[in-house]
Amino acid sequence: MPKRSEEMLTDVWTSLLLVWITCVPYTSMTPIISQSKSLQTGSTALLRGLVEGQRILSRAKRGWVWNQMFVLEEFSGPDPILVGRLHTDLDVGSTPIKYVLAGEGAGTIFAINEITGDIHAMKRLDREEKAEYTLTAQVTNRDTDQPLEPPSEFIIKVQDINDNPPQFVEGPYRASVPEMSQVGTSVTRVTATDADDPVYGNSAKLVYSILEGQPYFSIDPNTAIIKIALHGMDREMREEYLVVIQAKDMGGHMGGLSGTTTVTVTLTDVNDNPPKFSKSLYEFVIPEELGIGKPGGKVKANDRDIGENAKSTYNIIDGDEKDVFEITTDAQTQEGILRLKKPLNFETKKSYTLKVEAANIRFDPNSGVPFKDTATVKIAVEDSDEPPVFSKPTFVLQVDENAPINTVIGTVTARDPDVTGSLVRYFIDRHTDLERQFNINVDDGKITLAKPLDRETDMWHNITVTATEIRNHSQISRAIVAIRVLDINDNAPEFATEYEAFLCENGKPGQVIQTVSAVDKDDPIQGHYFEYRLLPEMLNNPNFTIKNNGDNSISVLAKHDTFRRQKQEMYFLPIIVTDNGNPPMSSTNTLTIRVCGCSREGIVQSCNVEAYVLPIGLSMGALIAILACIILLLVIVVLFVTLRRHKNKPLIIKDDEDVRENIIRYDDEGGGEEDTEAFDIATLQNPDGINGYLPRKDIKPDLQFMPRQSGGPNGVDNNCTTEWPSSQISTHHPDNQR
């Protein structure tokens, strides 16, 4: 590496020297083209021509001479490296000039000799960090610092060396390719990057190769596309491969840098394997009592493929009585489950042989490979102890409702279907015959009557009969027995309801008073027919008669129009109703007929005798009006009496007319005319004052005088006189009321 760097440095300096020798005469002869351009330099033109095209700089009244400068990256030494030299045609030796450098890195990365114009790099540079620097050069008077020329720009480029290895930024990689792919099938593409300059030299020219992964895969050295290199790569043999890829710069030559990455290649599955049964013959033993739809066995065809390519479907393609069994596929386990479609019977058929096929759901029909397999399934039916079987699931029996006790109603039968055959016992489930109206013979299944029946109470009786094997009591079967109770004529007909008829006093002879119908609890097959008649002693009834309507009803008619409530208010008409049963049944029903007062239109108004004494011609509205007048008069009288009482009360006593009376109480009889101590005459003569006191007007009159007590026996005056206002006088002695 140091040797190569020295060779490159020698080549650069040689090129610079040749350019300088070639371009100096050309510079002195070139005319001034424009003031806005810099000095033209032969070295710059040559180097730019090599890299990015020729560029000539020129400016009036001055002549700059320098190269577009280059500096090697990563150069390090004891002294600063000379990058280049600036020179102007004003520098003739007589004028004191000074070179000034400004711009990117001036004074830090790059330094200029003010006298000679030499530019040196003070630090080691990295092209990958910064590839070029733009600087400004200017010449000034050394003594006065006055600029002698306008400033001009130039570029210092960092020349690349191969100091960065290739890198796989996106690695490690994962890729997949279908198994059994053809040689040359593309798997994936990898990409490496190199930070070196791709324009200068071969530092960034990469070449790819496989370090690990032969002979299965190959890679294009330029495009880095990985391809299949081996025919017949089978996923079932090996599913995953690890490939190591190398990228080397310098075009793959000696001394180049390299980087590596890994690619994990997975072979995806294709349907290249048919399903295969693990054995060619399957044998199962299935009990004959196995329920419909229940699994009886499982078969399995293995497939080396995975996912959808390994899924199979099963079918019964041959065998005896294929409709007895069916086979379905378990989506989770990919097993074929054998299920029962019809009941098995060991006594009828003891074994079955079936041919089962397993076929892939997904396969290429053009491949010519039969992606299926077959196997034989033998099924042996196992004899089971089955419960007794009734001759029919439901029995319908009939019995008359007047049948005597122990009458045989009917017989139920059941048998043991097993080969050995066991005797059967019969029982009635008493939960269905709570009243124990029936019995059954345990040996022959005859059902007899235990209690009398009434069709009008229960027309049907549903009981459950069980049949049990003698040798195995757990084997039980059940059958429903429906017993219908047949009707006999044991109920007499009667009125459909309690009829009450109303007869108008002013009715016409022959008018229909009431229509009567009857009902019968019995239900004869030919239907009901009722016959109505009056009692024999009522055949010549002078008041009423009956007429048959022809629809099992009659009409009751009045014979005259002389019915009066005051004469007879109510009539009772007995009627005999007879049915057409065998023997016929009859009953006597009484029709109540009330005589009522009716309007001219025949509307019943009153059926009471008391209403008859009211004046003829008064309607109900007139009666209500009379009653309202009476109530109004009573209210007026009460109000008048109340007002009179209020007028008799005394008026308010004026202050100047204070009227008083003496209330005299005696504990014994009075003394007659000689008793002068009974009252004070002076008080009566002087009503304005008592004992010299005048009444106070600011106190209520009834509170001005209090009872006066004087000494007597026990401190109480027997002849006590109390004066009160006359409005509050109370008398307790009969003599004081006079």
Coordinates of N, CA and C in Angstrom, one line a residue, residues 314-513:
Y314 N -61.1 -37.4 1.3 CA -61.3 -38.8 1.3 C -62.7 -39.1 0.7
N315 N -62.8 -40.3 0.0 CA -64.0 -40.7 -0.5 C -64.1 -42.2 -0.5
I316 N -65.3 -42.8 -0.4 CA -65.5 -44.2 -0.5 C -65.9 -44.5 -2.0
I317 N -65.0 -45.2 -2.7 CA -65.2 -45.4 -4.1 C -65.7 -46.7 -4.5
D318 N -65.7 -47.7 -3.5 CA -66.1 -49.0 -3.8 C -66.4 -49.7 -2.5
G319 N -67.2 -50.8 -2.6 CA -67.5 -51.6 -1.4 C -69.0 -52.0 -1.4
D320 N -69.3 -52.9 -0.5 CA -70.7 -53.3 -0.4 C -71.5 -52.4 0.5
E321 N -72.7 -52.0 0.0 CA -73.5 -51.1 0.8 C -72.8 -49.8 1.2
K322 N -72.3 -49.1 0.2 CA -71.6 -47.9 0.5 C -72.4 -46.8 1.2
D323 N -73.7 -46.9 1.0 CA -74.6 -45.9 1.6 C -74.8 -46.0 3.1
V324 N -74.2 -47.1 3.7 CA -74.3 -47.3 5.1 C -73.3 -46.4 5.8
F325 N -72.1 -46.1 5.2 CA -71.0 -45.4 5.8 C -70.7 -44.1 4.9
E326 N -70.1 -43.2 5.5 CA -69.6 -42.0 4.8 C -68.2 -41.7 5.5
I327 N -67.4 -41.0 4.7 CA -66.1 -40.6 5.2 C -65.9 -39.1 5.0
T328 N -65.4 -38.4 6.1 CA -65.2 -37.0 6.0 C -63.8 -36.7 6.4
T329 N -63.3 -35.5 6.1 CA -61.9 -35.1 6.3 C -61.9 -34.1 7.5
D330 N -61.0 -34.4 8.4 CA -60.7 -33.6 9.6 C -59.8 -32.5 9.1
A331 N -60.2 -31.2 9.1 CA -59.4 -30.1 8.6 C -58.1 -29.9 9.4
Q332 N -58.2 -30.3 10.7 CA -57.0 -30.0 11.5 C -56.0 -31.1 11.4
T333 N -56.4 -32.4 11.5 CA -55.5 -33.5 11.5 C -55.3 -34.1 10.1
Q334 N -56.1 -33.7 9.1 CA -56.1 -34.3 7.8 C -56.3 -35.8 7.8
E335 N -57.2 -36.3 8.7 CA -57.6 -37.7 8.8 C -58.9 -37.9 8.2
G336 N -59.1 -39.1 7.7 CA -60.4 -39.5 7.1 C -61.2 -40.2 8.2
I337 N -62.4 -39.6 8.6 CA -63.2 -40.1 9.7 C -64.3 -40.9 9.1
L338 N -64.5 -42.1 9.4 CA -65.5 -43.0 9.0 C -66.7 -42.9 9.9
R339 N -67.9 -42.5 9.3 CA -69.1 -42.2 10.1 C -70.2 -43.1 9.6
L340 N -71.2 -43.3 10.5 CA -72.3 -44.2 10.2 C -73.5 -43.3 9.6
K341 N -74.1 -43.8 8.5 CA -75.2 -43.1 7.9 C -76.5 -43.9 8.2
K342 N -76.5 -45.2 8.4 CA -77.6 -46.0 8.7 C -77.4 -46.9 9.9
P343 N -78.4 -47.2 10.6 CA -78.2 -48.1 11.8 C -77.6 -49.5 11.4
L344 N -76.8 -50.0 12.2 CA -76.2 -51.4 12.0 C -77.1 -52.4 12.7
N345 N -77.1 -53.6 12.1 CA -77.9 -54.7 12.7 C -77.0 -56.0 12.6
F346 N -76.5 -56.4 13.7 CA -75.7 -57.6 13.7 C -76.4 -58.8 13.1
E347 N -77.7 -58.9 13.5 CA -78.5 -60.0 13.0 C -78.7 -60.0 11.5
T348 N -78.6 -58.9 10.9 CA -78.8 -58.8 9.4 C -77.5 -58.9 8.7
K349 N -76.5 -58.1 9.0 CA -75.2 -58.1 8.4 C -74.1 -57.9 9.4
K350 N -73.1 -58.8 9.3 CA -72.1 -58.8 10.4 C -70.8 -58.1 10.0
S351 N -70.5 -57.8 8.7 CA -69.3 -57.2 8.3 C -69.5 -56.4 7.0
Y352 N -68.5 -55.5 6.7 CA -68.5 -54.6 5.5 C -67.1 -54.5 5.0
T353 N -66.9 -54.4 3.7 CA -65.6 -54.1 3.1 C -65.8 -52.9 2.2
L354 N -64.9 -51.9 2.4 CA -65.0 -50.6 1.7 C -63.6 -50.3 1.1
K355 N -63.6 -49.6 0.0 CA -62.4 -49.1 -0.6 C -62.4 -47.6 -0.5
V356 N -61.3 -47.0 0.1 CA -61.3 -45.6 0.4 C -60.1 -45.0 -0.4
E357 N -60.4 -43.8 -0.9 CA -59.4 -43.1 -1.7 C -59.1 -41.7 -1.1
A358 N -57.8 -41.4 -1.1 CA -57.3 -40.0 -0.6 C -56.7 -39.3 -1.8
A359 N -57.2 -38.1 -2.1 CA -56.7 -37.3 -3.2 C -56.3 -35.9 -2.8
N360 N -55.2 -35.4 -3.4 CA -54.9 -34.0 -3.1 C -56.0 -33.0 -3.6
I361 N -56.2 -32.0 -2.8 CA -57.1 -30.9 -3.2 C -56.5 -30.1 -4.4
R362 N -55.2 -29.8 -4.2 CA -54.6 -29.0 -5.3 C -53.5 -29.8 -6.0
F363 N -53.6 -29.9 -7.3 CA -52.6 -30.6 -8.0 C -52.7 -30.2 -9.5
D364 N -51.7 -30.4 -10.2 CA -51.6 -30.0 -11.6 C -52.1 -31.1 -12.5
P365 N -53.3 -31.0 -13.1 CA -53.8 -32.1 -13.9 C -53.0 -32.4 -15.1
N366 N -52.1 -31.5 -15.5 CA -51.2 -31.7 -16.7 C -49.9 -32.4 -16.3
S367 N -49.7 -32.6 -15.0 CA -48.4 -33.2 -14.6 C -48.4 -34.7 -15.0
G368 N -49.5 -35.3 -15.1 CA -49.6 -36.8 -15.4 C -49.3 -37.6 -14.2
V369 N -49.1 -37.1 -13.0 CA -48.9 -37.8 -11.8 C -50.2 -38.0 -11.1
P370 N -50.6 -39.2 -10.7 CA -51.9 -39.4 -10.0 C -51.7 -39.0 -8.5
F371 N -52.1 -37.8 -8.1 CA -51.9 -37.4 -6.7 C -53.0 -38.0 -5.8
K372 N -53.0 -39.3 -5.7 CA -54.1 -40.0 -4.9 C -53.5 -41.3 -4.6
D373 N -54.2 -41.9 -3.6 CA -53.9 -43.3 -3.1 C -55.1 -43.9 -2.6
T374 N -55.2 -45.3 -2.5 CA -56.3 -46.0 -2.1 C -55.9 -47.0 -1.0
A375 N -56.9 -47.4 -0.2 CA -56.7 -48.4 0.9 C -58.0 -49.1 1.1
T376 N -57.9 -50.3 1.6 CA -59.1 -51.1 1.9 C -59.5 -51.1 3.4
V377 N -60.8 -50.9 3.7 CA -61.2 -50.8 5.0 C -62.2 -52.0 5.3
K378 N -61.9 -52.8 6.3 CA -62.8 -53.9 6.7 C -63.5 -53.6 8.0
I379 N -64.8 -53.7 8.1 CA -65.5 -53.3 9.3 C -66.3 -54.5 9.8
A380 N -66.1 -54.9 11.0 CA -66.8 -56.0 11.7 C -67.8 -55.4 12.6
V381 N -69.0 -55.9 12.5 CA -70.1 -55.4 13.4 C -70.1 -56.3 14.6
E382 N -70.1 -55.6 15.7 CA -70.1 -56.3 17.0 C -71.5 -56.4 17.6
D383 N -71.8 -57.6 18.0 CA -73.2 -57.8 18.5 C -73.3 -57.2 19.9
S384 N -74.4 -56.5 20.1 CA -74.7 -55.8 21.3 C -76.0 -56.2 21.9
D385 N -76.1 -56.2 23.2 CA -77.4 -56.5 23.9 C -78.3 -55.4 23.7
E386 N -79.2 -55.5 22.7 CA -80.2 -54.5 22.4 C -81.4 -54.6 23.2
P387 N -82.1 -53.4 23.5 CA -83.3 -53.5 24.3 C -84.5 -54.1 23.4
P388 N -85.5 -54.5 24.1 CA -86.7 -55.0 23.4 C -87.2 -54.0 22.4
V389 N -87.8 -54.5 21.3 CA -88.4 -53.7 20.3 C -89.9 -54.0 20.2
F390 N -90.7 -52.9 20.4 CA -92.2 -53.0 20.3 C -92.6 -53.3 18.8
S391 N -93.7 -53.9 18.7 CA -94.2 -54.2 17.3 C -94.5 -52.9 16.6
K392 N -94.9 -51.9 17.3 CA -95.1 -50.6 16.7 C -94.9 -49.5 17.8
P393 N -94.4 -48.3 17.4 CA -94.1 -47.4 18.5 C -95.3 -46.8 19.3
T394 N -96.4 -46.8 18.7 CA -97.6 -46.3 19.3 C -98.8 -47.2 19.1
F395 N -99.5 -47.5 20.2 CA -100.7 -48.3 20.2 C -101.9 -47.5 20.5
V396 N -103.0 -47.7 19.7 CA -104.3 -47.0 19.9 C -105.3 -48.0 20.2
L397 N -105.9 -47.9 21.5 CA -106.9 -48.8 21.9 C -108.2 -48.0 22.2
Q398 N -109.4 -48.8 22.3 CA -110.7 -48.2 22.6 C -111.4 -49.0 23.7
V399 N -112.2 -48.3 24.5 CA -113.0 -48.9 25.5 C -114.2 -48.1 25.8
D400 N -115.3 -48.8 26.0 CA -116.6 -48.1 26.4 C -116.5 -47.5 27.7
E401 N -117.1 -46.3 27.9 CA -117.0 -45.7 29.2 C -117.8 -46.4 30.3
N402 N -118.7 -47.3 29.9 CA -119.4 -48.1 31.0 C -118.9 -49.5 31.1
A403 N -117.6 -49.7 30.6 CA -117.0 -51.0 30.6 C -116.8 -51.4 32.1
P404 N -117.0 -52.6 32.5 CA -116.8 -53.1 33.9 C -115.3 -53.2 34.2
I405 N -115.0 -53.3 35.5 CA -113.6 -53.4 35.9 C -113.0 -54.7 35.4
N406 N -111.7 -54.7 35.1 CA -111.0 -55.9 34.6 C -111.3 -56.2 33.1
T407 N -112.0 -55.3 32.4 CA -112.2 -55.5 31.0 C -110.9 -55.4 30.3
V408 N -110.6 -56.3 29.4 CA -109.4 -56.3 28.6 C -109.5 -55.2 27.5
I409 N -108.7 -54.2 27.5 CA -108.8 -53.1 26.6 C -108.0 -53.5 25.3
G410 N -106.8 -54.1 25.4 CA -106.0 -54.4 24.3 C -104.7 -55.0 24.8
T411 N -103.8 -55.3 23.8 CA -102.5 -56.0 24.1 C -101.4 -55.3 23.3
V412 N -100.3 -55.1 24.0 CA -99.0 -54.6 23.4 C -98.0 -55.7 23.4
T413 N -97.2 -55.7 22.3 CA -96.2 -56.8 22.2 C -94.8 -56.2 21.9
A414 N -93.8 -56.9 22.4 CA -92.4 -56.5 22.1 C -91.5 -57.8 22.1
R415 N -90.4 -57.7 21.5 CA -89.5 -58.9 21.4 C -88.0 -58.4 21.6
D416 N -87.2 -59.3 21.9 CA -85.7 -59.1 22.0 C -85.1 -59.3 20.7
P417 N -84.5 -58.3 20.1 CA -83.9 -58.5 18.7 C -82.6 -59.3 18.7
D418 N -82.0 -59.5 19.9 CA -80.7 -60.3 19.9 C -80.9 -61.7 19.4
V419 N -79.8 -62.3 19.0 CA -79.8 -63.7 18.6 C -80.2 -64.6 19.7
T420 N -79.7 -64.4 20.8 CA -80.0 -65.3 22.0 C -81.5 -65.2 22.3
G421 N -82.1 -64.0 22.2 CA -83.5 -63.8 22.5 C -83.8 -64.0 24.0
S422 N -84.3 -63.0 24.6 CA -84.7 -63.0 26.1 C -86.1 -62.7 26.2
L423 N -86.8 -63.3 27.3 CA -88.1 -63.0 27.5 C -88.3 -61.5 28.0
V424 N -89.5 -61.0 27.8 CA -89.8 -59.6 28.0 C -90.9 -59.5 29.0
R425 N -90.7 -58.5 29.9 CA -91.7 -58.2 30.9 C -92.3 -56.8 30.6
Y426 N -93.6 -56.6 30.9 CA -94.3 -55.3 30.6 C -94.7 -54.6 31.9
F427 N -94.6 -53.3 31.9 CA -95.0 -52.5 33.0 C -95.6 -51.2 32.5
I428 N -96.4 -50.6 33.4 CA -97.0 -49.3 33.1 C -96.2 -48.2 33.9
D429 N -95.8 -47.2 33.2 CA -95.1 -46.1 33.8 C -96.2 -45.3 34.6
R430 N -96.2 -45.5 35.9 CA -97.2 -44.8 36.7 C -97.2 -43.3 36.7
H431 N -96.1 -42.7 36.3 CA -96.1 -41.3 36.2 C -97.0 -40.8 35.1
T432 N -97.4 -41.7 34.2 CA -98.4 -41.4 33.1 C -99.7 -41.9 33.5
D433 N -99.9 -42.6 34.6 CA -101.2 -43.1 35.0 C -101.3 -42.9 36.6
L434 N -101.4 -41.6 36.9 CA -101.3 -41.3 38.4 C -102.5 -41.8 39.1
E435 N -103.7 -41.9 38.5 CA -104.9 -42.4 39.1 C -105.0 -43.9 39.1
R436 N -104.0 -44.6 38.4 CA -104.0 -46.0 38.3 C -105.4 -46.6 37.8
Q437 N -105.7 -46.1 36.7 CA -107.0 -46.5 36.0 C -106.8 -47.8 35.2
F438 N -105.5 -48.1 34.9 CA -105.3 -49.3 34.1 C -104.2 -50.2 34.7
N439 N -104.3 -51.5 34.3 CA -103.3 -52.5 34.7 C -102.8 -53.2 33.5
I440 N -101.6 -53.8 33.6 CA -101.1 -54.6 32.5 C -100.5 -55.9 33.0
N441 N -100.7 -57.0 32.2 CA -100.1 -58.3 32.5 C -98.7 -58.3 32.2
V442 N -97.8 -58.5 33.2 CA -96.4 -58.4 33.0 C -95.8 -59.4 32.0
D443 N -96.5 -60.5 31.7 CA -96.0 -61.6 30.8 C -96.5 -61.4 29.4
D444 N -97.8 -61.1 29.2 CA -98.3 -61.1 27.8 C -98.7 -59.7 27.4
G445 N -98.6 -58.6 28.2 CA -98.9 -57.3 27.8 C -100.3 -56.9 27.6
K446 N -101.3 -57.7 28.2 CA -102.7 -57.3 28.1 C -103.0 -56.2 29.1
I447 N -103.7 -55.2 28.6 CA -104.0 -54.0 29.4 C -105.5 -54.1 29.8
T448 N -105.8 -54.0 31.1 CA -107.1 -54.1 31.6 C -107.5 -52.9 32.3
L449 N -108.9 -52.7 32.5 CA -109.4 -51.6 33.2 C -109.4 -51.8 34.7
A450 N -108.9 -50.8 35.5 CA -108.8 -50.9 36.9 C -109.8 -50.0 37.6
K451 N -110.3 -48.9 37.0 CA -111.3 -48.1 37.6 C -112.3 -47.6 36.5
P452 N -113.6 -47.3 36.9 CA -114.6 -46.9 35.9 C -114.1 -45.6 35.2
L453 N -114.6 -45.5 33.9 CA -114.2 -44.4 33.1 C -115.4 -43.5 32.8
D454 N -115.2 -42.2 32.6 CA -116.2 -41.3 32.3 C -115.7 -40.5 31.1
R455 N -116.3 -40.7 29.9 CA -115.9 -40.0 28.7 C -116.1 -38.5 28.8
E456 N -117.1 -38.0 29.6 CA -117.3 -36.6 29.7 C -116.2 -36.0 30.6
T457 N -115.5 -36.7 31.3 CA -114.4 -36.2 32.1 C -113.1 -36.2 31.4
D458 N -112.7 -37.4 30.8 CA -111.5 -37.6 30.0 C -111.9 -38.4 28.8
M459 N -111.7 -37.9 27.6 CA -112.0 -38.6 26.4 C -110.8 -39.5 26.0
W460 N -109.6 -39.1 26.3 CA -108.4 -39.9 25.9 C -107.5 -40.1 27.2
H461 N -106.8 -41.2 27.2 CA -105.9 -41.5 28.3 C -104.6 -42.0 27.6
N462 N -103.5 -41.3 27.8 CA -102.2 -41.6 27.2 C -101.3 -42.2 28.3
I463 N -100.9 -43.4 28.2 CA -100.0 -44.0 29.1 C -98.8 -44.6 28.4
T464 N -97.7 -44.8 29.2 CA -96.5 -45.3 28.6 C -96.2 -46.7 29.2
V465 N -96.0 -47.6 28.3 CA -95.7 -49.0 28.7 C -94.2 -49.3 28.4
T466 N -93.5 -49.9 29.4 CA -92.1 -50.3 29.2 C -92.0 -51.8 29.1
A467 N -91.0 -52.2 28.2 CA -90.7 -53.6 28.0 C -89.2 -53.8 28.5
T468 N -89.0 -54.8 29.3 CA -87.7 -55.0 29.9 C -87.3 -56.5 29.7
E469 N -86.0 -56.7 29.4 CA -85.5 -58.0 29.3 C -85.4 -58.6 30.6
I470 N -85.6 -59.9 30.7 CA -85.6 -60.6 32.0 C -84.1 -60.8 32.4
R471 N -83.2 -61.1 31.5 CA -81.8 -61.4 31.8 C -81.0 -60.1 32.0
N472 N -81.5 -59.0 31.5 CA -80.8 -57.7 31.7 C -81.8 -56.6 31.8
H473 N -82.0 -56.2 33.1 CA -83.1 -55.3 33.4 C -82.7 -53.8 32.9
S474 N -81.5 -53.6 32.6 CA -81.1 -52.3 32.1 C -81.6 -52.0 30.7
Q475 N -81.9 -53.1 29.9 CA -82.4 -52.9 28.6 C -83.9 -52.7 28.6
I476 N -84.3 -51.5 28.4 CA -85.7 -51.1 28.5 C -86.1 -50.3 27.3
S477 N -87.3 -50.6 26.8 CA -87.9 -49.9 25.7 C -89.2 -49.3 26.2
R478 N -89.7 -48.3 25.5 CA -90.9 -47.6 25.8 C -91.8 -47.5 24.6
A479 N -93.1 -47.5 24.9 CA -94.1 -47.3 23.8 C -95.3 -46.5 24.4
I480 N -95.9 -45.7 23.6 CA -97.0 -44.9 24.0 C -98.3 -45.7 23.6
V481 N -99.2 -45.8 24.6 CA -100.5 -46.4 24.4 C -101.6 -45.3 24.6
A482 N -102.3 -45.0 23.5 CA -103.4 -44.0 23.6 C -104.7 -44.8 23.7
I483 N -105.5 -44.6 24.7 CA -106.8 -45.3 25.0 C -107.9 -44.2 24.8
R484 N -108.8 -44.5 23.9 CA -109.9 -43.7 23.6 C -111.1 -44.2 24.3
V485 N -111.8 -43.4 25.1 CA -113.0 -43.8 25.8 C -114.2 -43.5 24.9
L486 N -115.0 -44.6 24.5 CA -116.1 -44.5 23.6 C -117.3 -44.0 24.4
D487 N -118.2 -43.3 23.8 CA -119.3 -42.7 24.4 C -120.5 -43.6 24.5
I488 N -121.2 -43.5 25.6 CA -122.6 -44.2 25.7 C -123.5 -43.1 26.1
N489 N -124.8 -43.4 25.9 CA -125.8 -42.4 26.3 C -126.1 -42.5 27.7
D490 N -125.4 -41.8 28.5 CA -125.6 -41.8 30.0 C -125.8 -40.4 30.6
N491 N -126.1 -39.4 29.7 CA -126.4 -38.1 30.2 C -127.6 -37.6 29.5
A492 N -128.6 -37.1 30.3 CA -129.8 -36.5 29.8 C -129.6 -35.1 29.2
P493 N -130.3 -34.7 28.2 CA -130.2 -33.3 27.7 C -130.8 -32.3 28.7
E494 N -130.4 -31.1 28.6 CA -130.9 -30.1 29.5 C -130.9 -28.7 28.8
F495 N -131.6 -27.7 29.4 CA -131.6 -26.4 28.7 C -130.1 -25.9 28.6
A496 N -129.9 -25.2 27.5 CA -128.5 -24.7 27.3 C -128.2 -23.6 28.3
T497 N -129.2 -22.9 28.9 CA -128.9 -21.9 29.9 C -130.2 -21.8 30.7
E498 N -130.1 -21.1 31.8 CA -131.3 -20.8 32.6 C -132.1 -19.7 32.0
Y499 N -133.2 -20.1 31.3 CA -134.0 -19.1 30.5 C -135.0 -18.4 31.5
E500 N -135.2 -17.2 31.2 CA -136.2 -16.4 31.9 C -136.9 -15.5 30.8
A501 N -138.2 -15.8 30.6 CA -139.0 -15.1 29.5 C -139.8 -14.0 30.1
F502 N -140.1 -13.0 29.2 CA -140.9 -11.8 29.6 C -142.0 -11.7 28.7
L503 N -143.2 -11.5 29.3 CA -144.5 -11.5 28.5 C -145.1 -10.1 28.7
C504 N -145.5 -9.4 27.6 CA -146.1 -8.1 27.7 C -147.6 -8.3 27.9
E505 N -148.1 -7.4 28.7 CA -149.5 -7.5 29.0 C -150.4 -7.2 27.8
N506 N -149.9 -6.3 27.0 CA -150.6 -5.9 25.8 C -150.2 -6.7 24.6
G507 N -149.6 -7.9 24.8 CA -149.1 -8.7 23.7 C -150.3 -9.4 22.9
K508 N -149.9 -9.8 21.7 CA -150.9 -10.5 20.9 C -150.9 -12.0 21.1
P509 N -152.0 -12.6 20.9 CA -152.0 -14.1 20.9 C -151.1 -14.7 19.8
G510 N -150.4 -15.7 20.2 CA -149.5 -16.4 19.3 C -148.1 -15.8 19.2
Q511 N -147.8 -14.7 19.9 CA -146.5 -14.1 19.9 C -145.5 -15.0 20.6
V512 N -144.2 -15.0 20.0 CA -143.2 -15.9 20.6 C -142.6 -15.2 21.8
I513 N -142.7 -16.0 22.9 CA -142.2 -15.4 24.2 C -140.7 -15.7 24.3

